[in-house]
Amino acid sequence: MDFIVEQLNNFGIENPKAVKALSVTIMILFIAILCIIANFIAKHIVIRIITHVVKRNKFQWDDILLERKVFRKLSHIVPAIIIFSFADAETFPNYEDLIKQFAIAYLIIVGITIINSFLNAINDIYQTYEISKIRPIKGYIQVVKIVVIIIGVILVIASLIGESPLVFLSGIGALSAIFMLVFKDSILGLVAGVQLTANDMVRVGDWIEMPKYDADGDIIDISLNTVKVQNWDKTITMIPAYALISDSFKNWRGMQTAGGRRIKRSIFIDTTSIAFCTEEMVEKFKQIQILTEYISKREHEIVEYNAKNHVNRNNPVNGRAMTNIGVFRSYISNYIQRHPGINKNMTLMVRQLAPTELGLPLEIYAFTSDIRWDVYESIQADIFDHLFAVASEFELRIFQSPSGNDMRSMVEGEGTEGRERDSAN
């Protein structure tokens, strides 16, 4: 400053007030130009060098720091340091404290943004590891952010008014009730996040169902307050994190990790089509390759049993005999066991359920070897397409409620029979 005043005096300016005003203005312009140059060097030279070094090495974590602009935000510290350095009693005697207070406040704000970006980078780096799907830390990162922001706001206010931060910290106890109200969801979310993580209840990528929130899809994000679910119709459902603790939901992870997706569906057989097998039917069934061994074995067992117990087979009710429904059930079991889309290492059975007004349910209980939804549906449809088509080969009828066409055929049939009787009379 003395150098500038001396140069102004050399130019013939002798008015003290004018010299002071001009020297302050020149000093401000000098500081501004210096800040611009320093910022330009930091952003366009230093940052470019850092970027070049980062992109040439094999580490991934520094690339994430670069993407989160941690290094670029660090460059904003330089102008603040320059302003703080020139804010002395000699340069700005009347505004020294004010300039320093604003410079410190600016440094704190820049520090908060740097810490925020750094924490985001830590979360991104952590997500590159498989453990992040099991133990997400996004909720904890958000808690740290809240703490940093609160402390930063206190420090900024304390800096601007020139008071110690302890003055504000001493009043936090009185404001605890307000903080509890304002940050209620965050506190509940933090507690829920700890429980969800500790008990391994949900992970990113899990398929969950929660009818209360119309959620049915994959978890794509777990944060402090919410769990984001992408439903199968591509809509997004936001579920409060604490709701996963207080309410019930279904997690399909067990199915995904087991490597098999369950088929549990029935076909309904018209009970009036169930009958004992005649010799002709047995010979016909022997021609079905996957039943040949079964039919031969069953025939041998039945003949041996009936002979041993002196059963009179003139009446089919006596003794043991094969039924078309029993043979069909064995056929389904053998067919499913040979199907390439069925997991042979998991439960597989064909069973009868209690008869209903719709007929006799034959339930297929098995697991596909591929858990992908489209493949699962394709395998299931392929199996039941075949069973519906082949049921008639066993002289069985699949039950179906009468349609309008069936009713019309019945009415037309009765009308034809009536006309034939009239003609005969």
XYZ file of C-alpha atoms in Angstrom:
425
model
C 0.000 0.000 0.000
C 2.859 2.387 0.812
C 4.334 1.720 -2.636
C 1.043 2.661 -4.321
C 0.733 5.867 -2.252
C 4.320 6.786 -3.124
C 3.687 6.283 -6.845
C 0.511 8.385 -6.697
C 2.445 11.192 -5.020
C 5.058 10.977 -7.757
C 2.285 11.527 -10.320
C 1.549 14.846 -8.635
C -1.571 13.837 -6.673
C -1.252 15.622 -3.363
C -4.834 15.476 -2.012
C -4.665 12.948 0.880
C -8.287 11.834 0.472
C -7.880 11.293 -3.255
C -4.633 9.417 -2.721
C -6.256 7.185 -0.102
C -9.326 6.457 -2.281
C -7.223 5.733 -5.346
C -4.762 3.555 -3.462
C -7.584 1.474 -1.937
C -9.261 1.111 -5.352
C -5.991 0.078 -7.001
C -5.314 -2.389 -4.180
C -8.757 -3.918 -4.581
C -8.261 -4.243 -8.337
C -4.825 -5.775 -7.752
C -6.233 -8.324 -5.311
C -9.117 -9.132 -7.706
C -6.715 -9.617 -10.632
C -4.436 -11.734 -8.455
C -7.401 -13.899 -7.383
C -8.512 -14.329 -11.012
C -5.005 -15.302 -12.104
C -4.581 -17.713 -9.184
C -7.977 -19.287 -9.875
C -7.149 -19.568 -13.586
C -3.818 -21.260 -12.820
C -5.472 -23.624 -10.340
C -8.312 -24.632 -12.677
C -6.690 -24.585 -16.096
C -3.160 -25.672 -15.293
C -3.007 -27.504 -11.970
C -6.347 -29.294 -12.445
C -5.385 -30.305 -15.991
C -2.121 -31.764 -14.737
C -3.985 -33.656 -12.012
C -6.560 -34.873 -14.560
C -3.806 -36.079 -16.874
C -2.073 -37.964 -14.047
C -5.348 -39.465 -12.782
C -6.464 -40.749 -16.163
C -3.107 -42.315 -16.947
C -2.828 -44.455 -13.824
C -4.675 -47.729 -13.221
C -6.448 -46.753 -10.009
C -10.197 -46.202 -10.098
C -10.713 -44.289 -6.869
C -8.929 -41.145 -8.111
C -11.125 -41.157 -11.243
C -14.162 -41.007 -8.974
C -12.629 -38.122 -7.009
C -12.142 -36.344 -10.331
C -15.728 -37.020 -11.439
C -17.056 -35.670 -8.135
C -15.005 -32.476 -8.755
C -13.156 -32.714 -5.447
C -9.965 -31.267 -6.965
C -11.833 -28.505 -8.795
C -13.582 -27.395 -5.607
C -10.228 -27.312 -3.816
C -9.150 -24.582 -6.271
C -11.731 -22.190 -4.746
C -9.667 -22.043 -1.561
C -6.853 -20.112 -3.263
C -8.747 -16.783 -3.806
C -10.032 -16.857 -0.236
C -6.501 -17.339 1.126
C -5.242 -14.418 -0.998
C -8.021 -12.114 0.235
C -7.391 -13.173 3.834
C -3.642 -12.539 3.445
C -4.111 -8.968 2.180
C -6.714 -8.072 4.810
C -4.352 -6.420 7.253
C -4.432 -3.201 9.201
C -2.121 -1.446 6.785
C -4.142 -2.188 3.652
C -7.704 -1.921 4.947
C -7.490 -0.454 8.431
C -11.243 0.143 8.771
C -12.415 -3.139 7.248
C -9.746 -5.613 8.316
C -11.965 -7.604 10.685
C -14.968 -7.583 8.322
C -12.941 -8.828 5.339
C -11.311 -11.551 7.421
C -14.684 -12.652 8.766
C -16.146 -12.982 5.251
C -12.986 -14.715 4.012
C -13.167 -17.263 6.845
C -16.912 -17.783 6.230
C -16.174 -18.368 2.531
C -13.419 -20.840 3.414
C -15.813 -22.734 5.682
C -18.479 -22.887 2.954
C -15.920 -24.109 0.418
C -14.723 -26.658 2.982
C -18.287 -27.949 3.423
C -18.729 -28.391 -0.348
C -15.347 -30.169 -0.568
C -16.245 -32.537 2.287
C -19.666 -33.156 0.693
C -18.077 -34.062 -2.649
C -15.452 -36.188 -0.913
C -18.128 -38.115 0.993
C -20.038 -38.692 -2.273
C -16.814 -39.984 -3.805
C -16.293 -42.342 -0.849
C -19.787 -43.752 -1.394
C -19.151 -44.154 -5.145
C -15.829 -45.901 -4.480
C -17.483 -48.194 -1.938
C -20.222 -49.098 -4.439
C -17.605 -50.524 -6.799
C -17.212 -53.419 -4.340
C -19.713 -56.285 -4.101
C -20.068 -55.818 -0.345
C -21.852 -52.509 -1.009
C -24.959 -54.465 -2.050
C -24.963 -56.270 1.292
C -23.764 -53.442 3.543
C -24.705 -50.061 1.980
C -23.211 -46.998 3.673
C -25.196 -44.272 1.920
C -27.351 -43.697 5.013
C -24.297 -43.228 7.229
C -22.740 -40.889 4.662
C -25.884 -38.762 4.758
C -25.748 -38.618 8.559
C -22.140 -37.380 8.379
C -23.218 -34.776 5.808
C -25.925 -33.492 8.130
C -23.460 -33.205 11.007
C -20.892 -31.429 8.812
C -23.493 -28.973 7.499
C -24.777 -28.197 11.007
C -21.248 -27.599 12.314
C -20.422 -25.562 9.196
C -23.484 -23.328 9.586
C -22.586 -22.715 13.249
C -18.998 -21.812 12.312
C -20.126 -19.480 9.488
C -22.560 -17.619 11.736
C -19.973 -17.421 14.512
C -17.406 -16.063 12.060
C -19.735 -13.407 10.645
C -20.787 -12.041 14.035
C -17.362 -12.460 15.585
C -18.467 -14.766 18.420
C -17.098 -18.075 19.633
C -18.824 -21.206 18.223
C -19.183 -22.421 21.823
C -21.884 -19.782 22.339
C -24.069 -21.532 19.765
C -23.121 -25.038 20.879
C -24.263 -24.216 24.406
C -27.704 -23.372 23.060
C -28.127 -26.619 21.143
C -29.425 -28.359 24.273
C -32.327 -25.940 24.420
C -33.013 -26.523 20.716
C -32.848 -30.318 20.955
C -36.655 -30.631 20.893
C -36.782 -28.592 17.684
C -33.983 -30.689 16.165
C -35.877 -33.864 17.095
C -38.939 -32.558 15.264
C -37.070 -31.293 12.202
C -34.855 -34.366 11.846
C -37.418 -36.954 12.968
C -37.400 -38.839 9.669
C -33.607 -38.759 9.502
C -33.279 -40.139 13.035
C -35.835 -42.869 12.345
C -34.115 -43.581 9.038
C -30.726 -43.856 10.728
C -32.031 -46.332 13.306
C -33.831 -48.301 10.591
C -30.728 -48.277 8.401
C -28.618 -49.721 11.198
C -31.172 -52.492 11.806
C -31.608 -53.253 8.102
C -27.849 -53.477 7.602
C -27.074 -55.359 10.801
C -29.784 -57.967 10.145
C -29.117 -58.096 6.373
C -32.822 -57.577 5.679
C -32.505 -55.833 2.310
C -29.782 -55.195 -0.227
C -29.523 -53.228 -3.443
C -30.766 -55.567 -6.171
C -33.226 -57.468 -3.944
C -36.712 -58.061 -5.309
C -39.240 -57.074 -2.639
C -43.028 -56.885 -2.444
C -44.744 -54.395 -0.147
C -48.456 -54.081 -1.051
C -49.023 -51.260 1.440
C -46.843 -48.989 -0.715
C -47.687 -50.662 -4.060
C -44.055 -51.729 -4.315
C -43.157 -54.816 -6.343
C -39.729 -54.757 -7.927
C -35.986 -54.387 -7.415
C -34.332 -52.140 -4.835
C -32.137 -49.673 -6.705
C -31.077 -47.416 -3.846
C -30.983 -47.395 -0.040
C -30.528 -43.969 1.564
C -30.918 -42.471 5.016
C -34.644 -41.766 4.752
C -35.920 -43.856 1.864
C -35.564 -47.111 0.002
C -36.080 -46.678 -3.747
C -37.838 -49.553 -5.535
C -38.170 -49.806 -9.303
C -41.398 -51.697 -9.985
C -41.788 -54.091 -12.886
C -43.795 -51.466 -14.797
C -40.706 -49.203 -14.496
C -42.379 -46.838 -12.030
C -40.442 -45.833 -8.918
C -41.796 -46.309 -5.390
C -40.180 -44.512 -2.465
C -40.577 -46.420 0.807
C -39.613 -44.822 4.158
C -36.660 -46.769 5.552
C -38.320 -47.191 8.940
C -41.395 -48.727 7.243
C -39.297 -51.801 6.396
C -38.802 -52.261 10.140
C -42.341 -51.516 11.315
C -44.311 -53.149 8.457
C -44.105 -56.541 6.789
C -42.723 -57.107 3.302
C -41.629 -60.045 1.155
C -38.024 -60.373 0.023
C -37.442 -62.737 -2.917
C -33.684 -62.897 -2.361
C -33.939 -66.500 -1.133
C -35.394 -67.544 -4.477
C -32.694 -65.621 -6.349
C -29.823 -67.126 -4.377
C -31.288 -70.656 -4.413
C -31.120 -70.771 -8.201
C -34.680 -71.988 -8.698
C -38.069 -70.319 -9.100
C -41.146 -72.191 -7.974
C -43.922 -73.448 -10.221
C -47.067 -74.136 -8.207
C -50.055 -74.435 -10.489
C -52.928 -76.876 -10.918
C -54.893 -78.283 -13.806
C -58.490 -79.292 -13.027
C -59.673 -82.687 -14.238
C -63.364 -83.367 -14.872
C -64.110 -86.111 -12.336
C -66.637 -87.773 -14.672
C -63.780 -88.650 -17.059
C -61.798 -90.578 -14.397
C -62.005 -94.371 -14.932
C -60.198 -97.704 -14.572
C -57.808 -98.524 -17.393
C -59.010 -101.138 -19.864
C -56.610 -103.571 -21.530
C -56.748 -101.477 -24.674
C -55.853 -98.355 -22.721
C -52.953 -100.126 -21.004
C -51.561 -101.286 -24.360
C -51.929 -97.756 -25.693
C -50.109 -96.285 -22.695
C -47.245 -98.742 -23.178
C -46.517 -97.043 -26.490
C -45.723 -93.784 -24.661
C -41.950 -93.955 -24.183
C -41.684 -92.254 -20.803
C -44.462 -94.554 -19.450
C -43.316 -97.915 -20.805
C -41.214 -98.827 -17.787
C -43.821 -97.518 -15.337
C -46.692 -99.442 -16.966
C -44.722 -102.696 -17.061
C -43.724 -102.364 -13.420
C -47.239 -101.474 -12.289
C -48.749 -104.357 -14.274
C -46.368 -106.795 -12.620
C -47.151 -105.408 -9.139
C -50.936 -105.533 -9.695
C -50.934 -109.047 -11.153
C -48.741 -110.316 -8.307
C -50.925 -108.658 -5.653
C -54.209 -109.897 -7.119
C -52.863 -113.431 -7.558
C -51.516 -113.512 -4.029
C -54.833 -112.370 -2.578
C -56.996 -114.508 -4.914
C -58.851 -111.479 -6.238
C -61.733 -112.085 -8.635
C -61.035 -109.680 -11.493
C -64.327 -110.305 -13.263
C -65.454 -107.184 -11.494
C -62.980 -104.257 -11.943
C -63.827 -102.994 -8.462
C -62.114 -105.967 -6.875
C -58.405 -105.852 -6.119
C -55.987 -103.375 -7.573
C -56.103 -101.753 -10.985
C -54.649 -98.808 -12.804
C -56.690 -95.653 -13.400
C -56.243 -93.151 -16.179
C -55.764 -90.337 -13.647
C -52.997 -92.290 -11.882
C -51.211 -93.007 -15.147
C -51.581 -89.369 -16.168
C -50.099 -88.232 -12.842
C -47.103 -90.523 -13.389
C -46.749 -89.207 -16.940
C -46.653 -85.601 -15.684
C -44.020 -86.489 -13.088
C -41.795 -88.231 -15.654
C -42.303 -85.465 -18.189
C -41.294 -82.729 -15.726
C -38.254 -84.690 -14.554
C -37.054 -84.846 -18.149
C -37.787 -81.202 -18.924
C -34.520 -79.246 -19.474
C -35.886 -76.139 -17.770
C -36.574 -77.823 -14.413
C -34.109 -77.823 -11.514
C -33.624 -81.509 -10.631
C -31.953 -80.745 -7.287
C -35.016 -79.085 -5.777
C -38.454 -80.337 -4.750
C -40.432 -81.873 -7.606
C -43.809 -83.548 -7.240
C -47.241 -83.944 -8.785
C -50.033 -84.239 -6.248
C -53.800 -84.351 -5.977
C -55.534 -81.646 -3.994
C -58.989 -81.847 -2.458
C -61.735 -82.026 -5.119
C -63.691 -78.806 -5.673
C -66.695 -77.737 -7.690
C -64.226 -77.182 -10.535
C -63.057 -80.790 -10.562
C -60.011 -82.637 -9.242
C -56.905 -80.399 -9.043
C -53.613 -81.960 -10.126
C -50.935 -79.628 -8.801
C -47.476 -79.395 -10.326
C -44.904 -78.338 -7.729
C -41.408 -77.815 -9.111
C -38.645 -75.241 -9.555
C -37.244 -73.872 -12.777
C -33.478 -73.850 -13.261
C -33.540 -70.228 -14.486
C -34.939 -67.505 -12.206
C -35.294 -64.837 -14.900
C -38.927 -63.818 -15.151
C -39.334 -64.173 -18.908
C -37.551 -67.546 -18.983
C -39.569 -68.763 -15.985
C -42.869 -67.859 -17.645
C -41.747 -69.504 -20.884
C -40.854 -72.779 -19.117
C -44.114 -72.808 -17.168
C -46.198 -72.106 -20.270
C -44.341 -74.801 -22.240
C -45.136 -77.411 -19.585
C -48.828 -76.576 -19.305
C -49.273 -76.199 -23.075
C -48.145 -79.805 -23.372
C -50.263 -81.098 -20.479
C -53.464 -79.482 -21.736
C -52.865 -80.971 -25.179
C -51.974 -84.476 -23.968
C -54.733 -84.949 -21.363
C -57.181 -86.288 -23.966
C -54.738 -89.131 -24.779
C -55.524 -90.471 -21.307
C -59.258 -90.075 -21.939
C -59.398 -87.295 -19.386
C -61.196 -83.982 -19.791
C -59.875 -80.697 -18.498
C -62.620 -78.922 -16.568
C -63.801 -75.606 -17.934
C -66.869 -73.643 -16.900
C -69.494 -73.666 -19.671
C -69.211 -70.718 -22.016
C -71.967 -69.053 -24.029
C -71.025 -71.195 -27.004
C -71.443 -74.379 -24.897
C -74.891 -73.236 -23.773
C -75.917 -72.470 -27.341
C -74.738 -75.909 -28.484
C -76.742 -77.553 -25.722
C -79.888 -75.642 -26.670
C -79.418 -76.445 -30.355
C -78.819 -80.109 -29.481
C -82.016 -80.310 -27.455
C -83.934 -78.661 -30.290
C -82.561 -81.187 -32.823
C -83.485 -84.115 -30.565
C -87.006 -82.738 -30.170
C -87.515 -82.424 -33.901
C -86.232 -85.987 -34.409
C -88.706 -87.314 -31.839
C -91.548 -85.403 -33.513
C -90.575 -86.835 -36.870
C -90.470 -90.350 -35.438
C -93.952 -89.927 -33.977
